[in-house]
PDB file of C-alpha atoms in Angstrom:
ATOM      1  CA  MET A 943     111.337 135.086  60.599  1.00 46.00           C
ATOM      2  CA  GLU A 944     113.289 137.193  58.072  1.00 44.00           C
ATOM      3  CA  SER A 945     110.279 139.404  57.279  1.00 44.00           C
ATOM      4  CA  ASN A 946     109.710 140.067  60.970  1.00 45.00           C
ATOM      5  CA  HIS A 947     113.437 141.207  61.266  1.00 43.00           C
ATOM      6  CA  LYS A 948     112.903 143.481  58.222  1.00 44.00           C
ATOM      7  CA  GLN A 949     109.685 144.946  59.789  1.00 44.00           C
ATOM      8  CA  LYS A 950     111.503 145.741  63.051  1.00 44.00           C
ATOM      9  CA  LYS A 951     114.268 147.202  61.037  1.00 43.00           C
ATOM     10  CA  LYS A 952     111.895 149.411  59.122  1.00 45.00           C
ATOM     11  CA  ASP A 953     110.447 150.724  62.381  1.00 47.00           C
ATOM     12  CA  LYS A 954     113.652 152.018  63.666  1.00 45.00           C
ATOM     13  CA  PRO A 955     114.443 155.611  63.323  1.00 45.00           C
ATOM     14  CA  ASP A 956     116.818 156.409  60.394  1.00 43.00           C
ATOM     15  CA  TYR A 957     119.770 157.333  62.574  1.00 38.00           C
ATOM     16  CA  ALA A 958     119.741 153.772  63.832  1.00 37.00           C
ATOM     17  CA  ARG A 959     119.860 152.316  60.370  1.00 35.00           C
ATOM     18  CA  GLN A 960     122.581 154.730  59.042  1.00 33.00           C
ATOM     19  CA  SER A 961     125.297 153.994  61.517  1.00 31.00           C
ATOM     20  CA  SER A 962     126.485 151.092  63.580  1.00 30.00           C
ATOM     21  CA  THR A 963     128.997 152.903  65.438  1.00 31.00           C
ATOM     22  CA  GLY A 964     126.559 154.181  68.099  1.00 36.00           C
ATOM     23  CA  SER A 965     127.973 157.720  68.048  1.00 35.00           C
ATOM     24  CA  ALA A 966     126.092 160.847  66.999  1.00 37.00           C
ATOM     25  CA  SER A 967     127.926 161.336  63.740  1.00 34.00           C
ATOM     26  CA  SER A 968     126.943 163.111  60.514  1.00 32.00           C
ATOM     27  CA  SER A 969     125.961 159.784  59.098  1.00 33.00           C
ATOM     28  CA  MET A 970     123.205 159.693  61.641  1.00 43.00           C
ATOM     29  CA  HIS A 971     121.836 163.038  60.504  1.00 45.00           C
ATOM     30  CA  ILE A 972     121.855 163.969  64.261  1.00 51.00           C
ATOM     31  CA  GLN A 973     124.482 166.394  64.956  1.00 51.00           C
ATOM     32  CA  ILE A 974     125.340 168.741  67.840  1.00 53.00           C
ATOM     33  CA  HIS A 975     126.436 172.163  67.053  1.00 54.00           C
ATOM     34  CA  ASP A 976     130.092 173.301  67.771  1.00 58.00           C
ATOM     35  CA  GLY A 977     130.667 174.750  71.154  1.00 59.00           C
ATOM     36  CA  VAL A 978     128.280 172.272  73.032  1.00 62.00           C
ATOM     37  CA  SER A 979     130.095 170.832  76.068  1.00 78.00           C
ATOM     38  CA  ALA A 980     131.316 167.280  76.115  1.00 82.00           C
ATOM     39  CA  HIS A 981     128.789 166.552  78.892  1.00 84.00           C
ATOM     40  CA  SER A 982     125.982 167.860  76.804  1.00 86.00           C
ATOM     41  CA  GLN A 983     127.126 165.840  73.821  1.00 89.00           C
ATOM     42  CA  ALA A 984     127.309 162.652  75.925  1.00 92.00           C
ATOM     43  CA  LEU A 985     123.883 163.283  77.312  1.00 94.00           C
ATOM     44  CA  PHE A 986     122.569 163.989  73.834  1.00 93.00           C
ATOM     45  CA  VAL A 987     123.956 160.736  72.533  1.00 94.00           C
ATOM     46  CA  GLN A 988     122.476 158.846  75.529  1.00 96.00           C
ATOM     47  CA  LYS A 989     119.000 160.347  74.906  1.00 96.00           C
ATOM     48  CA  VAL A 990     119.178 159.400  71.158  1.00 95.00           C
ATOM     49  CA  ARG A 991     120.225 155.861  72.150  1.00 96.00           C
ATOM     50  CA  GLU A 992     117.351 155.664  74.702  1.00 97.00           C
ATOM     51  CA  SER A 993     114.774 156.860  72.185  1.00 97.00           C
ATOM     52  CA  TYR A 994     116.137 154.218  69.603  1.00 93.00           C
ATOM     53  CA  ASP A 995     115.908 151.430  72.223  1.00 97.00           C
ATOM     54  CA  ALA A 996     112.545 152.420  73.319  1.00 98.00           C
ATOM     55  CA  VAL A 997     111.165 152.450  69.712  1.00 96.00           C
ATOM     56  CA  GLY A 998     112.715 149.082  69.268  1.00 96.00           C
ATOM     57  CA  ARG A 999     110.685 147.788  72.181  1.00 97.00           C
ATOM     58  CA  GLY A1000     107.488 149.555  70.994  1.00 97.00           C
ATOM     59  CA  ASP A1001     107.629 151.818  74.107  1.00 98.00           C
ATOM     60  CA  PHE A1002     106.687 155.007  72.368  1.00 97.00           C
ATOM     61  CA  GLN A1003     106.034 156.984  75.599  1.00 98.00           C
ATOM     62  CA  THR A1004     109.492 156.397  76.756  1.00 98.00           C
ATOM     63  CA  ALA A1005     110.730 157.196  73.222  1.00 98.00           C
ATOM     64  CA  ILE A1006     108.828 160.508  73.250  1.00 98.00           C
ATOM     65  CA  LYS A1007     110.380 161.485  76.613  1.00 98.00           C
ATOM     66  CA  ALA A1008     113.831 160.764  75.339  1.00 97.00           C
ATOM     67  CA  TYR A1009     113.295 162.637  72.122  1.00 97.00           C
ATOM     68  CA  SER A1010     111.973 165.550  74.187  1.00 97.00           C
ATOM     69  CA  GLU A1011     115.050 165.518  76.332  1.00 96.00           C
ATOM     70  CA  ALA A1012     117.369 165.426  73.159  1.00 95.00           C
ATOM     71  CA  ILE A1013     115.307 168.215  71.742  1.00 96.00           C
ATOM     72  CA  ASP A1014     115.982 170.190  74.874  1.00 95.00           C
ATOM     73  CA  LEU A1015     119.743 169.862  74.141  1.00 94.00           C
ATOM     74  CA  GLU A1016     119.401 170.470  70.421  1.00 94.00           C
ATOM     75  CA  PRO A1017     116.219 172.308  69.619  1.00 95.00           C
ATOM     76  CA  THR A1018     117.073 172.921  65.929  1.00 94.00           C
ATOM     77  CA  ASN A1019     117.537 169.144  65.023  1.00 94.00           C
ATOM     78  CA  HIS A1020     114.734 168.365  62.526  1.00 93.00           C
ATOM     79  CA  VAL A1021     115.292 164.623  62.696  1.00 92.00           C
ATOM     80  CA  LEU A1022     114.349 164.486  66.433  1.00 95.00           C
ATOM     81  CA  TYR A1023     111.103 166.274  65.582  1.00 94.00           C
ATOM     82  CA  THR A1024     110.306 163.864  62.775  1.00 91.00           C
ATOM     83  CA  ASN A1025     110.970 160.869  64.897  1.00 93.00           C
ATOM     84  CA  ARG A1026     108.996 162.187  67.889  1.00 95.00           C
ATOM     85  CA  ALA A1027     106.184 163.038  65.438  1.00 92.00           C
ATOM     86  CA  ALA A1028     106.147 159.335  64.339  1.00 91.00           C
ATOM     87  CA  ALA A1029     106.165 158.180  67.953  1.00 94.00           C
ATOM     88  CA  TYR A1030     103.230 160.515  68.740  1.00 94.00           C
ATOM     89  CA  ALA A1031     101.277 159.120  65.884  1.00 90.00           C
ATOM     90  CA  LYS A1032     101.978 155.552  66.926  1.00 92.00           C
ATOM     91  CA  ILE A1033     100.121 156.332  70.174  1.00 94.00           C
ATOM     92  CA  GLN A1034      97.385 158.254  68.342  1.00 91.00           C
ATOM     93  CA  GLN A1035      98.431 161.748  69.653  1.00 93.00           C
ATOM     94  CA  PHE A1036      97.824 163.263  66.263  1.00 88.00           C
ATOM     95  CA  GLN A1037      97.728 166.878  67.388  1.00 90.00           C
ATOM     96  CA  LYS A1038     101.228 166.563  68.906  1.00 94.00           C
ATOM     97  CA  SER A1039     102.359 164.619  65.944  1.00 90.00           C
ATOM     98  CA  LEU A1040     101.256 167.334  63.553  1.00 88.00           C
ATOM     99  CA  VAL A1041     103.006 170.007  65.571  1.00 91.00           C
ATOM    100  CA  ASP A1042     106.328 168.029  65.413  1.00 92.00           C
ATOM    101  CA  ALA A1043     105.950 167.337  61.829  1.00 88.00           C
ATOM    102  CA  ARG A1044     105.465 170.881  60.996  1.00 88.00           C
ATOM    103  CA  LYS A1045     108.329 171.976  63.071  1.00 92.00           C
ATOM    104  CA  SER A1046     110.580 169.438  61.360  1.00 90.00           C
ATOM    105  CA  ARG A1047     109.522 170.775  58.015  1.00 87.00           C
ATOM    106  CA  GLU A1048     110.099 174.306  59.142  1.00 90.00           C
ATOM    107  CA  LEU A1049     113.639 173.368  60.244  1.00 92.00           C
ATOM    108  CA  ASN A1050     114.524 171.501  57.079  1.00 90.00           C
ATOM    109  CA  PRO A1051     111.925 171.652  54.208  1.00 85.00           C
ATOM    110  CA  LYS A1052     114.009 169.318  52.103  1.00 83.00           C
ATOM    111  CA  TRP A1053     114.233 166.536  54.747  1.00 74.00           C
ATOM    112  CA  ALA A1054     113.521 163.252  52.885  1.00 61.00           C
ATOM    113  CA  LYS A1055     111.980 161.324  55.699  1.00 58.00           C
ATOM    114  CA  ASP A1056     108.948 163.400  55.730  1.00 52.00           C
ATOM    115  CA  VAL A1057     108.219 161.900  52.427  1.00 48.00           C
ATOM    116  CA  GLN A1058     109.509 158.341  53.136  1.00 52.00           C
ATOM    117  CA  ASP A1059     107.601 157.954  56.413  1.00 57.00           C
ATOM    118  CA  PRO A1060     103.956 157.473  55.735  1.00 56.00           C
ATOM    119  CA  VAL A1061     102.931 158.868  59.095  1.00 57.00           C
ATOM    120  CA  ILE A1062     104.237 162.376  58.518  1.00 56.00           C
ATOM    121  CA  PRO A1063     102.423 163.129  55.143  1.00 57.00           C
ATOM    122  CA  THR A1064      99.242 161.630  56.558  1.00 58.00           C
ATOM    123  CA  VAL A1065      99.418 163.922  59.605  1.00 55.00           C
ATOM    124  CA  LEU A1066     100.232 166.924  57.438  1.00 58.00           C
ATOM    125  CA  MET A1067      97.279 166.257  55.170  1.00 56.00           C
ATOM    126  CA  TYR A1068      94.791 166.882  58.164  1.00 56.00           C
ATOM    127  CA  PRO A1069      95.420 170.556  59.169  1.00 53.00           C
ATOM    128  CA  GLN A1070      92.270 170.496  61.292  1.00 52.00           C
ATOM    129  CA  LEU A1071      93.909 168.181  63.773  1.00 46.00           C
TER     130      LEU A1071
END
């Protein structure tokens, strides 16, 4: 039972493991730039939570939708692209996964999750996709 719990925890996006507060803090690596309205911030946090919950249920289509809506609110957030790339890969949409993985790397070439998450380097190894 313990190993099943660890496996589920391992599948959760990094922001879910890094903070138990439930807020979009810097410890989550998901931040909204200054000047964004409180309504947009609240909506962003809601979409991040929805994506986290969907991944936890294995509902990657819903996770992709929530990631996409969060990206609309914060299009320069590399973490969202990385997480959506992994969700696309889980449903075997490798071309879309590759596009997001490349966008994440473009936005932040030093982002460690690209190396930690085996999906991202695997997708990047196949440029013909």
